[in-house]
């Protein structure tokens, strides 16, 4: 059946140790959600600071010297990934930067062909026409995508969905999460209970995602309302709380639960969709100045998530008042802004994980600024994003135009090609720590296998 097919693919990559935490048996889902792995294994315990010792012996005709060099495991992983990326074609490097939609059901022959030729980095799946109505159906779709991608390159894809709970819940088999605002509305006397309840519910839904072959959840929302309840996320009940401390504690509990289940969480929408009453789906949204965002605590949940090791952050189609691009022009929406993505998020806040954009296929906050999908995609890569998210599939002409434009620019511009490589390395580094990339035997040590996707571990971060 489909589950067996997925295990065959994982076995093909010789990553069975990590895969046991990636694709859990369906019968374990009901008992999940308490923070444990869906496969029954304990959470990874190594941190970024635990070293791996390598011994080098040098022999001459007269002496023999032995020296021990300590190398952190995440450095060994990154080094191995850089070698792998350099062995990939440019077409495949660019493909790793694209995550495209799949509308449930089965992967079509044309979609499979494109996924193979591009080495597609990932897919965003939603329950269209009940295509994800059961874990078995979801697993079949995920297997079809994995089969298509690994037919062209030795890197398995991300398979993601939107499972925030409440209004945004795109995966029917996951039913534990309530609307995010329900956790933040708890009375002060039950505050810790609300955090614990969220951790359990998020873990249960993450386990259900994993059992269905999904390894990424585009959640949680960490946007704090700063416009008196008028922000999109507050109106829709998609934000935990307008209180900075409550938002931080609850979002970290959600992130921790997903990391422990080996499902990638994504903190969104940087720099804070709660600082505008404009819906970026429908119009061009502008948030407060950077100083205001710092002063009112808007950036705190993102900063704490970064400190806790969140592997992905989603940028929003949000201009920031007073932002200026390197060429002196007015600031662009965060997804396309070097000033926000690279200068603020990476350099100032220190985020070295994977940056993913909000949907590029039909949101007015970006399409009105860059009507042409090719120039839109090139600018977004220049700005520093690592994954370009399209809700539409790889057969969409706009998606194909975006892929073609990024590839063409990388073929003629050395600095842009280096920018593509940088993102491909970040994406594969995370995939390697998830068990989606085959590492050389000398790198596949217990210390490295224990790294996990969230470094450092989050056990002491939530609730502080």
mmCIF file of N, CA, C and O in Angstrom, residues 9 13 15 23 96 120-121 146 149-150 153-158 215 431 435-437:
data_model
loop_
_atom_site.group_PDB
_atom_site.id
_atom_site.type_symbol
_atom_site.label_atom_id
_atom_site.label_comp_id
_atom_site.label_asym_id
_atom_site.label_seq_id
_atom_site.Cartn_x
_atom_site.Cartn_y
_atom_site.Cartn_z
ATOM 1 N N UNK A 9 10.920 4.549 -0.423
ATOM 2 C CA UNK A 9 11.655 5.737 -0.847
ATOM 3 C C UNK A 9 12.619 6.184 0.236
ATOM 4 O O UNK A 9 13.770 6.497 -0.015
ATOM 5 N N UNK A 13 17.158 6.203 0.505
ATOM 6 C CA UNK A 13 18.133 7.225 0.895
ATOM 7 C C UNK A 13 19.009 6.790 2.070
ATOM 8 O O UNK A 13 19.812 7.576 2.563
ATOM 9 N N UNK A 15 18.335 6.420 5.180
ATOM 10 C CA UNK A 15 18.148 7.295 6.333
ATOM 11 C C UNK A 15 17.091 6.709 7.261
ATOM 12 O O UNK A 15 16.297 7.420 7.840
ATOM 13 N N UNK A 23 8.009 9.393 9.215
ATOM 14 C CA UNK A 23 6.760 8.868 8.703
ATOM 15 C C UNK A 23 6.221 7.841 9.689
ATOM 16 O O UNK A 23 6.578 6.673 9.669
ATOM 17 N N UNK A 96 14.951 23.708 -5.946
ATOM 18 C CA UNK A 96 14.842 23.616 -4.489
ATOM 19 C C UNK A 96 14.243 24.866 -3.862
ATOM 20 O O UNK A 96 13.767 24.844 -2.733
ATOM 21 N N UNK A 120 11.875 19.557 -7.663
ATOM 22 C CA UNK A 120 11.002 20.480 -6.945
ATOM 23 C C UNK A 120 11.249 20.421 -5.443
ATOM 24 O O UNK A 120 11.250 19.357 -4.838
ATOM 25 N N UNK A 121 11.420 21.595 -4.855
ATOM 26 C CA UNK A 121 11.758 21.655 -3.436
ATOM 27 C C UNK A 121 10.647 21.240 -2.505
ATOM 28 O O UNK A 121 10.893 20.717 -1.420
ATOM 29 N N UNK A 146 6.795 12.465 -3.730
ATOM 30 C CA UNK A 146 8.139 11.991 -3.388
ATOM 31 C C UNK A 146 8.706 11.149 -4.522
ATOM 32 O O UNK A 146 9.861 11.334 -4.943
ATOM 33 N N UNK A 149 9.827 13.444 -7.431
ATOM 34 C CA UNK A 149 11.014 14.268 -7.182
ATOM 35 C C UNK A 149 12.271 13.417 -7.132
ATOM 36 O O UNK A 149 13.280 13.737 -7.780
ATOM 37 N N UNK A 150 12.238 12.317 -6.384
ATOM 38 C CA UNK A 150 13.460 11.517 -6.224
ATOM 39 C C UNK A 150 13.817 10.764 -7.492
ATOM 40 O O UNK A 150 14.922 10.233 -7.611
ATOM 41 N N UNK A 153 16.390 13.550 -8.584
ATOM 42 C CA UNK A 153 17.491 14.015 -7.735
ATOM 43 C C UNK A 153 17.415 13.329 -6.380
ATOM 44 O O UNK A 153 16.351 12.851 -5.987
ATOM 45 N N UNK A 154 18.538 13.271 -5.646
ATOM 46 C CA UNK A 154 18.564 12.529 -4.377
ATOM 47 C C UNK A 154 18.111 13.354 -3.179
ATOM 48 O O UNK A 154 18.699 13.292 -2.108
ATOM 49 N N UNK A 155 17.060 14.150 -3.360
ATOM 50 C CA UNK A 155 16.572 15.010 -2.288
ATOM 51 C C UNK A 155 15.051 14.918 -2.254
ATOM 52 O O UNK A 155 14.384 15.245 -3.230
ATOM 53 N N UNK A 156 14.505 14.473 -1.139
ATOM 54 C CA UNK A 156 13.051 14.388 -1.014
ATOM 55 C C UNK A 156 12.460 15.774 -0.771
ATOM 56 O O UNK A 156 13.134 16.665 -0.246
ATOM 57 N N UNK A 157 11.188 15.990 -1.116
ATOM 58 C CA UNK A 157 10.588 17.318 -1.008
ATOM 59 C C UNK A 157 9.955 17.583 0.352
ATOM 60 O O UNK A 157 9.620 16.665 1.098
ATOM 61 N N UNK A 158 9.778 18.869 0.649
ATOM 62 C CA UNK A 158 8.864 19.256 1.712
ATOM 63 C C UNK A 158 7.440 19.007 1.207
ATOM 64 O O UNK A 158 7.137 19.238 0.038
ATOM 65 N N UNK A 215 5.247 16.904 6.096
ATOM 66 C CA UNK A 215 6.364 17.161 7.009
ATOM 67 C C UNK A 215 6.550 18.631 7.331
ATOM 68 O O UNK A 215 7.554 19.011 7.940
ATOM 69 N N UNK A 431 16.741 19.949 5.265
ATOM 70 C CA UNK A 431 16.285 18.626 4.831
ATOM 71 C C UNK A 431 17.216 17.525 5.333
ATOM 72 O O UNK A 431 16.749 16.428 5.685
ATOM 73 N N UNK A 435 16.241 14.174 7.628
ATOM 74 C CA UNK A 435 16.346 12.854 7.044
ATOM 75 C C UNK A 435 15.837 12.781 5.623
ATOM 76 O O UNK A 435 15.518 11.702 5.132
ATOM 77 N N UNK A 436 15.755 13.921 4.925
ATOM 78 C CA UNK A 436 15.270 13.940 3.549
ATOM 79 C C UNK A 436 16.401 13.991 2.537
ATOM 80 O O UNK A 436 16.148 14.044 1.334
ATOM 81 N N UNK A 437 17.627 13.983 3.030
ATOM 82 C CA UNK A 437 18.808 13.998 2.169
ATOM 83 C C UNK A 437 19.755 12.921 2.657
ATOM 84 O O UNK A 437 19.976 12.779 3.866
#
